[in-house]
Coordinates of N, CA and C and ligand atoms in Angstrom, one line a residue:
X1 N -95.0 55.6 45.8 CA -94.3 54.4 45.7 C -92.8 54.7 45.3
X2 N -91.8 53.8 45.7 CA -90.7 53.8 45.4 C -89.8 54.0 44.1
X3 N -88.9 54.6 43.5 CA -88.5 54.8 42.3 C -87.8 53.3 42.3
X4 N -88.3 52.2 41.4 CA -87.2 51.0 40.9 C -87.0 50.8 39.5
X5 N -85.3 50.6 39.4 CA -84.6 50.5 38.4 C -84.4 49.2 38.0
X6 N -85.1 48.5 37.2 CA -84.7 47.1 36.8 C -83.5 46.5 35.8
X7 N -82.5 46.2 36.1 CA -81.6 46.0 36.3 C -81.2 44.3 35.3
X8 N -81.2 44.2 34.0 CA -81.1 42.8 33.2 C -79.7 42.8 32.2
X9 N -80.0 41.8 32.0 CA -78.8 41.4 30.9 C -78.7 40.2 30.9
X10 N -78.0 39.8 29.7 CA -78.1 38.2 29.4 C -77.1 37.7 30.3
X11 N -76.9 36.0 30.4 CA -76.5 35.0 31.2 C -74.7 35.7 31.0
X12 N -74.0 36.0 32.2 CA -72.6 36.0 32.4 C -72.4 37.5 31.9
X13 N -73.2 38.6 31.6 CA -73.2 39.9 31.3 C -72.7 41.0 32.3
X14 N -73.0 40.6 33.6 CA -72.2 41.3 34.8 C -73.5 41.7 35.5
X15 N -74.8 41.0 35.2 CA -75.7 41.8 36.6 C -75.2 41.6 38.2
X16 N -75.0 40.5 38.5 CA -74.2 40.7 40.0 C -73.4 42.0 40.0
X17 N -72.4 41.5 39.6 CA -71.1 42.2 39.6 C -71.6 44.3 39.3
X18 N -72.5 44.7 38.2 CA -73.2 45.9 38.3 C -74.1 46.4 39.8
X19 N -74.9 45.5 39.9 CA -75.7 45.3 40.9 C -74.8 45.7 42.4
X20 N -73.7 44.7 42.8 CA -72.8 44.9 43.8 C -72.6 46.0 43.8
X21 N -72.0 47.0 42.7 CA -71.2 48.9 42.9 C -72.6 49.4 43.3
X22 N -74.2 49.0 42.5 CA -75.3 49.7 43.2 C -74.9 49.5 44.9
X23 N -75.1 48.5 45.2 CA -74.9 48.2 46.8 C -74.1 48.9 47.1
X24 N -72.5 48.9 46.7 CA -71.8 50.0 47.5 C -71.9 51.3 47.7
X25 N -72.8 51.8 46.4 CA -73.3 53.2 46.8 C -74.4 53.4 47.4
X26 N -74.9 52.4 48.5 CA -75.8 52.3 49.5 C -77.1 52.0 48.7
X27 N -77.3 51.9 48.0 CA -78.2 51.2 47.0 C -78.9 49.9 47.2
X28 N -80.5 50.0 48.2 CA -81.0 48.4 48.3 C -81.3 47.3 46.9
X29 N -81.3 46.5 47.2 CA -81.2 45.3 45.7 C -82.6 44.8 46.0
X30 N -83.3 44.0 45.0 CA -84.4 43.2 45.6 C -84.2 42.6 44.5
X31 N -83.5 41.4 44.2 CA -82.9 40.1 43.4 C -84.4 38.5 42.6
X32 N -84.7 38.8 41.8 CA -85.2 37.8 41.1 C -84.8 36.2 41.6
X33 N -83.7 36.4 41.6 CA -83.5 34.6 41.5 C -83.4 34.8 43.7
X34 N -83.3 35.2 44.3 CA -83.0 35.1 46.1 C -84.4 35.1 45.6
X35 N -85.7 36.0 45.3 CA -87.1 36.1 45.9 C -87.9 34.5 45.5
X36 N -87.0 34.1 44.3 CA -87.6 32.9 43.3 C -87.5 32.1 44.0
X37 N -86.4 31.8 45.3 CA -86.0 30.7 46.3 C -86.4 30.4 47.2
X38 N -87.0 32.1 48.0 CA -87.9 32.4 49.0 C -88.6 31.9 49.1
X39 N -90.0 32.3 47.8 CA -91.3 31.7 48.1 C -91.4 30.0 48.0
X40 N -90.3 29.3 47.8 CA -90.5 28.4 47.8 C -89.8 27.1 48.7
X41 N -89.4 28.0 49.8 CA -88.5 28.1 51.5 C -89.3 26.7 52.1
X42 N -89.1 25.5 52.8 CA -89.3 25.3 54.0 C -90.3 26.3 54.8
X43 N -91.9 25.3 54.9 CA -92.9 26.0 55.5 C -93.5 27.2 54.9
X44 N -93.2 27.7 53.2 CA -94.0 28.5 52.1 C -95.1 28.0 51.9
X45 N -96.1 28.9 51.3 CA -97.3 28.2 50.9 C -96.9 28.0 49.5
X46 N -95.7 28.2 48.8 CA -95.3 27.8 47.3 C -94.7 26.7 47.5
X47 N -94.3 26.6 48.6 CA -94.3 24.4 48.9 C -94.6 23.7 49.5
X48 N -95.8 24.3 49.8 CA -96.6 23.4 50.1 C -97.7 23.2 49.2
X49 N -97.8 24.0 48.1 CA -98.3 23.9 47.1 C -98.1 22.8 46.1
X50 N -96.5 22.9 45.7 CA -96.0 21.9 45.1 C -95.8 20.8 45.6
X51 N -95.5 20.8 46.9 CA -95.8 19.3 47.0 C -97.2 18.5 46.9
X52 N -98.2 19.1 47.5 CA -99.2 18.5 46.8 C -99.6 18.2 45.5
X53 N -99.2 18.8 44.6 CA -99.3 18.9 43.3 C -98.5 17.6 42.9
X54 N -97.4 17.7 43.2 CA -96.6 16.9 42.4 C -95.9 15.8 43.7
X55 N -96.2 15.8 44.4 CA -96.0 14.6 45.5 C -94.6 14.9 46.2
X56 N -94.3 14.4 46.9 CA -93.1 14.6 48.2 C -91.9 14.0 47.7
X57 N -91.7 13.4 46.5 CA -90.9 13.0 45.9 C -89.9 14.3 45.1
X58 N -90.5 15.4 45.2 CA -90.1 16.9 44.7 C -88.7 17.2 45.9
X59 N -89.0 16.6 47.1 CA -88.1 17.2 48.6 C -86.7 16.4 48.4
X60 N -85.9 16.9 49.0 CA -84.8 16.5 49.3 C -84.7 16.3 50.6
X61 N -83.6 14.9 50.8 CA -83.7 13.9 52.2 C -83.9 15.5 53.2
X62 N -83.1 16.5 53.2 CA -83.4 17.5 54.4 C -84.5 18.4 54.3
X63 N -85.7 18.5 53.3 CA -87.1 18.5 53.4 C -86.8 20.2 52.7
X64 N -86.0 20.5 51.6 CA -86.1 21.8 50.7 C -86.7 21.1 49.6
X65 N -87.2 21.8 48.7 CA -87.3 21.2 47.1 C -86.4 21.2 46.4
X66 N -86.2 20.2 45.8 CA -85.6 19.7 45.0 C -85.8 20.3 43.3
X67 N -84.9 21.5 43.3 CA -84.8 22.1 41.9 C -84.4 21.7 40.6
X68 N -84.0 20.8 41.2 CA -83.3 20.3 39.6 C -83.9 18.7 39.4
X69 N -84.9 18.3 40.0 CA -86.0 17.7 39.9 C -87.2 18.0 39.9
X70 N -87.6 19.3 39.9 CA -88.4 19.9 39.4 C -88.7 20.4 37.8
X71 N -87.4 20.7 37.8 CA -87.1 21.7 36.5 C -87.3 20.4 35.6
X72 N -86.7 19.0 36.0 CA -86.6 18.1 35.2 C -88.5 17.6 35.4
X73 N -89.3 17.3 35.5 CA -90.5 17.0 35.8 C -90.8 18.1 34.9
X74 N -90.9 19.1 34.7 CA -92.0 19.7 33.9 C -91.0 20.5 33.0
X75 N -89.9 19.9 32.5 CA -89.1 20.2 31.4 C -90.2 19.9 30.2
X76 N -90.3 18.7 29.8 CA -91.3 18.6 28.3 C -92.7 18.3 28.8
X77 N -93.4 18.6 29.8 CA -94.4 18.8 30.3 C -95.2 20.5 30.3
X78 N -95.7 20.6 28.9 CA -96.1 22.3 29.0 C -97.2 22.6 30.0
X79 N -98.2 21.5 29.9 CA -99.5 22.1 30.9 C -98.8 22.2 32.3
X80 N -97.8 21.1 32.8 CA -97.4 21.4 34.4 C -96.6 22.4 34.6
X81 N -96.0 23.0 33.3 CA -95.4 23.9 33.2 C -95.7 25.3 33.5
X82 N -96.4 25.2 32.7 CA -98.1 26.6 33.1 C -98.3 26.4 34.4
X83 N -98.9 25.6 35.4 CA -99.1 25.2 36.2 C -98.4 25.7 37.2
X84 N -97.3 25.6 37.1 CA -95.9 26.0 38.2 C -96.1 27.5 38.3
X85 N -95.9 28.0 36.6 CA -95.6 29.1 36.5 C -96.8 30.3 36.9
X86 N -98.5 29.6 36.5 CA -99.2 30.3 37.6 C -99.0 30.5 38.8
X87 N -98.5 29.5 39.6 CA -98.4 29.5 41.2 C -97.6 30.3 41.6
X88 N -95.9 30.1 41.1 CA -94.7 30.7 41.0 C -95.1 32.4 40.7
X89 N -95.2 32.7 39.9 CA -94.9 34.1 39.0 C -95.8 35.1 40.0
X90 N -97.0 35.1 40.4 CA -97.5 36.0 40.9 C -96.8 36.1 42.9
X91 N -96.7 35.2 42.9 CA -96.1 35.6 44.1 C -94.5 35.8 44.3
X92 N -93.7 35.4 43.1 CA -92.3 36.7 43.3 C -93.0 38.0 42.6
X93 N -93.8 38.1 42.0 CA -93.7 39.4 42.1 C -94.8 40.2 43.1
X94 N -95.4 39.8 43.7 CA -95.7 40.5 44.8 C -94.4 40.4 46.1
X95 N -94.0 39.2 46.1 CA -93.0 39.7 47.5 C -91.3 40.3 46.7
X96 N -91.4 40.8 45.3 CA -90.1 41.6 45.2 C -90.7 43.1 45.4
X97 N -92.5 43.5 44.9 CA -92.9 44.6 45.4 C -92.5 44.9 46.8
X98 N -93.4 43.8 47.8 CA -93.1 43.7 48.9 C -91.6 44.2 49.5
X99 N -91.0 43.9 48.9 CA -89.6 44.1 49.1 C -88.5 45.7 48.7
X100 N -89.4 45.9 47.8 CA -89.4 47.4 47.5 C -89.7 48.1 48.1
X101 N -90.8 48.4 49.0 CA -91.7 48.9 49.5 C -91.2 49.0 50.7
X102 N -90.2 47.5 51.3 CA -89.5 47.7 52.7 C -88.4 48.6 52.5
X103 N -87.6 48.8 51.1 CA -86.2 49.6 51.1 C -85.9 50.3 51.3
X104 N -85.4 50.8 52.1 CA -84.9 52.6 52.8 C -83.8 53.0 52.1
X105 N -83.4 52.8 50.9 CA -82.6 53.3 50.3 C -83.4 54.8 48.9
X106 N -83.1 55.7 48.5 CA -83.8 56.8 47.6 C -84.5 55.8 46.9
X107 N -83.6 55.2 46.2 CA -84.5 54.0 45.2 C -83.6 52.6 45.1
X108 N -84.5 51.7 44.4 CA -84.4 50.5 44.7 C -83.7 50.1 43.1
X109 N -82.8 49.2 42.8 CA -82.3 47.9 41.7 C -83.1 47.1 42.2
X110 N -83.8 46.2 41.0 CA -84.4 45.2 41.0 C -83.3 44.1 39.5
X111 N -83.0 43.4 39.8 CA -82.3 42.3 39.1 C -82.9 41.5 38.8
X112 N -83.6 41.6 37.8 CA -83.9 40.1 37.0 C -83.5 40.0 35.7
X113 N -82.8 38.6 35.9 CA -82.3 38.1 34.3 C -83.2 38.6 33.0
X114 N -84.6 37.8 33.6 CA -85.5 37.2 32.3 C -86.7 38.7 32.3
X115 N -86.1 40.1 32.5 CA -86.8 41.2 32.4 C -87.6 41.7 31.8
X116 N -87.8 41.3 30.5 CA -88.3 41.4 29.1 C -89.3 40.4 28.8
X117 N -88.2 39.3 28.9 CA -89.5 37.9 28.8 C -90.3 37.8 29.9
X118 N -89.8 37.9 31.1 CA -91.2 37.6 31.7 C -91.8 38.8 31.6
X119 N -91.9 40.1 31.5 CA -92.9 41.1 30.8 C -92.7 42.0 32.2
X120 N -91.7 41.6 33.3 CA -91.4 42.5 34.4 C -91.0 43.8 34.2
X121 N -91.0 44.4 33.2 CA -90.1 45.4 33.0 C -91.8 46.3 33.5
X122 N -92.9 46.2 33.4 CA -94.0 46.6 33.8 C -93.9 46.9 35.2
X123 N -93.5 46.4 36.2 CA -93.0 46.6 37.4 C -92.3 47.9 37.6
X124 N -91.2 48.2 36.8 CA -90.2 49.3 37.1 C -90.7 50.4 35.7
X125 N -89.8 51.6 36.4 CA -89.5 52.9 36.2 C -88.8 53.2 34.6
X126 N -87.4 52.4 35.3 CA -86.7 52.3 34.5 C -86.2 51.1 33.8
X127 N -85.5 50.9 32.7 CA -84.8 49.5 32.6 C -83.2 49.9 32.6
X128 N -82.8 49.2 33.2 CA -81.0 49.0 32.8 C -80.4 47.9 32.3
X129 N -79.6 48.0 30.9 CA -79.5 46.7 30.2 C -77.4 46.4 30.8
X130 N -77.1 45.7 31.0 CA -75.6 45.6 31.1 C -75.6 45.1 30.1
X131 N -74.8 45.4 29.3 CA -74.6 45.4 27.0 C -72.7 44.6 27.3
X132 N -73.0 43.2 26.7 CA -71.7 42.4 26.3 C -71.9 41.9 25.2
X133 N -70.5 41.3 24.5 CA -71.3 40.7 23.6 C -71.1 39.4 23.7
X134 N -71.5 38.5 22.7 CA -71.7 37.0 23.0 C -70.8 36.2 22.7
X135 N -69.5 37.0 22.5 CA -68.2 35.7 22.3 C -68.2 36.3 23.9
X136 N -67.9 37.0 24.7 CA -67.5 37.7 26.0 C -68.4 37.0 26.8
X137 N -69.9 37.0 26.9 CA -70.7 36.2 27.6 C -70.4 34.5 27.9
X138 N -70.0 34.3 26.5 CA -69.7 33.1 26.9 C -68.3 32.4 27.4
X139 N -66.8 33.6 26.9 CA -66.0 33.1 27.9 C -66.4 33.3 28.6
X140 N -66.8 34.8 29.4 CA -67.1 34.7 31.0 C -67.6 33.3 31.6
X141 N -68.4 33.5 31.0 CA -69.4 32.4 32.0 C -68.7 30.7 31.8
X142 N -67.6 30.7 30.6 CA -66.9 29.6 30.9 C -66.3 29.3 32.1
X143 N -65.6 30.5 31.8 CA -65.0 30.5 33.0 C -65.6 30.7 34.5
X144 N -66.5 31.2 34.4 CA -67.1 31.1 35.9 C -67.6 30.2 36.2
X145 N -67.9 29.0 35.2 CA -69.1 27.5 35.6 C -68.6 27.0 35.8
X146 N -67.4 27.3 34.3 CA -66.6 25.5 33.8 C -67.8 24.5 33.1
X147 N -68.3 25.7 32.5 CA -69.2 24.6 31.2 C -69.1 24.6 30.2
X148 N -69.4 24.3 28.8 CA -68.8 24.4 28.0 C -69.6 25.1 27.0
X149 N -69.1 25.8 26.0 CA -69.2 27.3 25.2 C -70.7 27.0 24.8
X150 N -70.9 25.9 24.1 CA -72.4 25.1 23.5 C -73.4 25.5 24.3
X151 N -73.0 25.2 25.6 CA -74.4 25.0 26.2 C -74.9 26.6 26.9
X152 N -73.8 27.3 26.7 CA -73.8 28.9 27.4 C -74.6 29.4 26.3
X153 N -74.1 28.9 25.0 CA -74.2 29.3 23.3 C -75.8 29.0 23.8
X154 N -76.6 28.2 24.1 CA -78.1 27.8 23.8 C -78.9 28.4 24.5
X155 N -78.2 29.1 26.1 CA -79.0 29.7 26.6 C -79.3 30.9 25.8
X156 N -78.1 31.5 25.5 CA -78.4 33.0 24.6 C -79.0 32.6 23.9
X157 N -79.4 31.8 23.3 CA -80.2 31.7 22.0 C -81.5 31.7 22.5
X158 N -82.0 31.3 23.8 CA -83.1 31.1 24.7 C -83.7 32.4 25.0
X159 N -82.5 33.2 25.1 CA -83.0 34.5 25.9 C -83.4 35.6 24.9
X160 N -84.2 36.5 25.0 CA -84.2 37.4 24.3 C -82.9 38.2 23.8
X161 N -83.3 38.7 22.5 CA -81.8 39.0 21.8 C -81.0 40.5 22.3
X162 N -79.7 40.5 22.0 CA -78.8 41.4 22.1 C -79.8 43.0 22.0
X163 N -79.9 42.6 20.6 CA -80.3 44.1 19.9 C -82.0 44.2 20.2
X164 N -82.5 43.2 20.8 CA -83.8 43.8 21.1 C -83.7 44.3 22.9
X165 N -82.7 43.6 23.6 CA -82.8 44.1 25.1 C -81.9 45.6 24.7
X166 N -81.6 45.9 23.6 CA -80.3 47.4 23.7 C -81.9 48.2 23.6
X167 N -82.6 47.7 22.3 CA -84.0 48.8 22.2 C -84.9 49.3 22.9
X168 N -85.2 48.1 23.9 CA -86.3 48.5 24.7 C -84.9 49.3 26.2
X169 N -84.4 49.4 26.0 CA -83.5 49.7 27.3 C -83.5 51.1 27.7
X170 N -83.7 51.6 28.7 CA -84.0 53.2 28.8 C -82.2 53.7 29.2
X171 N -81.1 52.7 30.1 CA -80.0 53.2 30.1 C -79.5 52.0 29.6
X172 N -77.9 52.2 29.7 CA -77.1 50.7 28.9 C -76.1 51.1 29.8
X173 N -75.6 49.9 30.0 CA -74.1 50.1 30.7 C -73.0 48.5 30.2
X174 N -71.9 49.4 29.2 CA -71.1 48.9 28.8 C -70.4 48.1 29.4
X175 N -70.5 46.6 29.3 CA -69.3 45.8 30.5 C -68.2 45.3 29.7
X176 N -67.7 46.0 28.5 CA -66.5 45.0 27.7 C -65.0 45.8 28.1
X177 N -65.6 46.1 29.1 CA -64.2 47.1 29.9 C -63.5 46.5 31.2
X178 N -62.9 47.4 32.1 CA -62.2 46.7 33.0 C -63.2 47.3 34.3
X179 N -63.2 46.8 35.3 CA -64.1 47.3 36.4 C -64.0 48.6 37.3
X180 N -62.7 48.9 37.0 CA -62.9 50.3 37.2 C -63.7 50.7 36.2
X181 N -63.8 51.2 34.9 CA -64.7 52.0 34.4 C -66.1 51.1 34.8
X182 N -66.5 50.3 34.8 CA -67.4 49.8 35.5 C -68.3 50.8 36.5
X183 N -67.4 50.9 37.7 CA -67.6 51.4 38.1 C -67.7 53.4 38.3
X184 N -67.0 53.6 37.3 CA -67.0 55.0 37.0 C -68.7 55.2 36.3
X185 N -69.1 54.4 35.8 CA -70.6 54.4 35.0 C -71.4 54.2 36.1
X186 N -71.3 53.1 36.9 CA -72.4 52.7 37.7 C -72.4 54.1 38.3
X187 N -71.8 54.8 38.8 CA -71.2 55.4 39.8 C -72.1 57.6 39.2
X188 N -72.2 57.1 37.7 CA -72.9 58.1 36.9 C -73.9 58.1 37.1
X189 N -74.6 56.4 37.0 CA -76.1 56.2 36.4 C -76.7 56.8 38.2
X190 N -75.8 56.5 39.0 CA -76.5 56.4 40.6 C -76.7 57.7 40.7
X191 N -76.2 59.5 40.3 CA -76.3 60.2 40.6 C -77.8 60.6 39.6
X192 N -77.7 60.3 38.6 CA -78.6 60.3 37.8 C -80.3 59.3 38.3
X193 N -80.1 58.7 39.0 CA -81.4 58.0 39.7 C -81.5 58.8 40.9
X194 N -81.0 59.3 41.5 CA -81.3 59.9 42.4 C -81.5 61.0 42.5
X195 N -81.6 61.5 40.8 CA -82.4 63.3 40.6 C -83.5 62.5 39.8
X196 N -83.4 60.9 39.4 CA -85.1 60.6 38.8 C -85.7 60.5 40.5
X197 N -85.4 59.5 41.2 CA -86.6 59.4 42.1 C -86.4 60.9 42.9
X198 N -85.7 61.8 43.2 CA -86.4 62.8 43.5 C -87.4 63.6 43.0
X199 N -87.5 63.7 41.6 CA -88.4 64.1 40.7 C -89.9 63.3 41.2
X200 N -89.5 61.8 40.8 CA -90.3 60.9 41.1 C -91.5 61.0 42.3
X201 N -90.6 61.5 43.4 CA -91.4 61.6 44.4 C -91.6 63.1 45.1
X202 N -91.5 63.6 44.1 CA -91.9 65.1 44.5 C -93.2 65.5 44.4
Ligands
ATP301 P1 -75.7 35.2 35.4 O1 -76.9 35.8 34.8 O2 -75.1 34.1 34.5 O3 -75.8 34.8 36.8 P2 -74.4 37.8 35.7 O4 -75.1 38.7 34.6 O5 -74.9 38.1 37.1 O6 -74.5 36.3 35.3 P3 -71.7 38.2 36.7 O7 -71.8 37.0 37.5 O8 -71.8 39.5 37.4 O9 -72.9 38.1 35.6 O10 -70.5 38.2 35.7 C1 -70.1 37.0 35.0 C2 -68.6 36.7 35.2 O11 -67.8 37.7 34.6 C3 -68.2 36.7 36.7 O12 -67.3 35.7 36.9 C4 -67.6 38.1 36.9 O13 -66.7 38.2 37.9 C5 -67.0 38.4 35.5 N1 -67.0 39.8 35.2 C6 -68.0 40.7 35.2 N2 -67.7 41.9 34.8 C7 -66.4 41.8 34.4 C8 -65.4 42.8 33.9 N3 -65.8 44.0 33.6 N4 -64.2 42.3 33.7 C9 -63.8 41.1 33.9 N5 -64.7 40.1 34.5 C10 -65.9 40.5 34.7

């Protein structure tokens, strides 16, 4: 099986932006939130699932689901909650395997936000944490949304903490810098994964 490096950090921490210098160094991705969107594509069996479940009032007039009517439907609804999340959860992680498994690159980044909490880290090799801190997380991400500090403030509080994703983290990559060194790290960790999965698959 393929050597995968999973790849997390909290909301506005720089996993794209890390993720991307993997890509440049020819490095395949297989992304959490693109697979989460997949399975639930126009003619999926993850929506045609939910629509039955929860009726056709879930679609949008051009016949996608409707995510932010969903999210709202089983926001304070825990059993439909579970519900979703059975249906949902085993099938991104069979088609991000899936998706591993197609990558012709030495080894594979796998990106998911919620690494830890959803207990994905069981999937990969390695973990890679991108380490900011939380006044930086949340200008960033002001500035990238244009929302406001509060509600950035509530996600972090949602997600697992700073100093527990630094503990369980097998590398760390510091983003309170400018993107060249950025990339001078990414650019270390890649030479360094590519004497693990040779190891790996020897
Ligand atoms: P989310 O989980 O919220 O989608 P993310 O972890 O993928 O976020 P990015 O989108 O990569 O984070 O980065 C957040 C914002 O910070 C982006 O606007 C990005 O361009 C910017 N950014 C990332 N790294 C740096 C850096 N080293 N210097 C300046 N800006 C940065």
């Amino acid at each position: 099986s393929k050597f995968v490096v999973g790849l997390t950090g909290g909301i506005g921490s720089g996993k794209t932006t890390v993720a991307n210098l993997f890509a440049e160094e020819g490095i395949c991705l297989v992304d959490a939130d693109v697979v989460a969107r997949e399975v639930v594509a126009p003619g999926t069996h993850g929506l045609n699932a939910i629509i039955s479940h929860f009726g056709t009032e879930m679609l949008t007039a051009s016949g996608e689901l409707d995510r932010a009517k969903l999210r709202q439907r089983v926001f304070n609804d825990e059993q439909e909650r579970q519900w979703l999340n059975q249906l949902l959860h085993p099938m991104i992680r069979q088609e991000m395997l899936l998706q591993v498994e197609k990558a012709t690159s030495d080894y594979v980044i796998m990106v998911v936000p919620l690494l830890f909490e959803n207990g994905l880290d069981r999937l990969v090799h390695r973990t890679l944490v991108v380490d900011i801190s939380p006044e930086l997380q949340i200008s960033r991400t002001v500035q990238r949304d244009n929302v406001d500090a509060t509600q950035v403030n509530n996600i972090i509080n949602s997600q697992c903490s700073r100093s527990e994703k630094l503990a369980r983290a097998d590398d760390i990559i510091d983003n309170h810098g400018e993107i060249s060194r950025l990339k001078r790290e990414v650019h270390a960790l890649h030479q360094r994964y590519l004497q693990l999965s040779g190891n790996h698959n020897a």
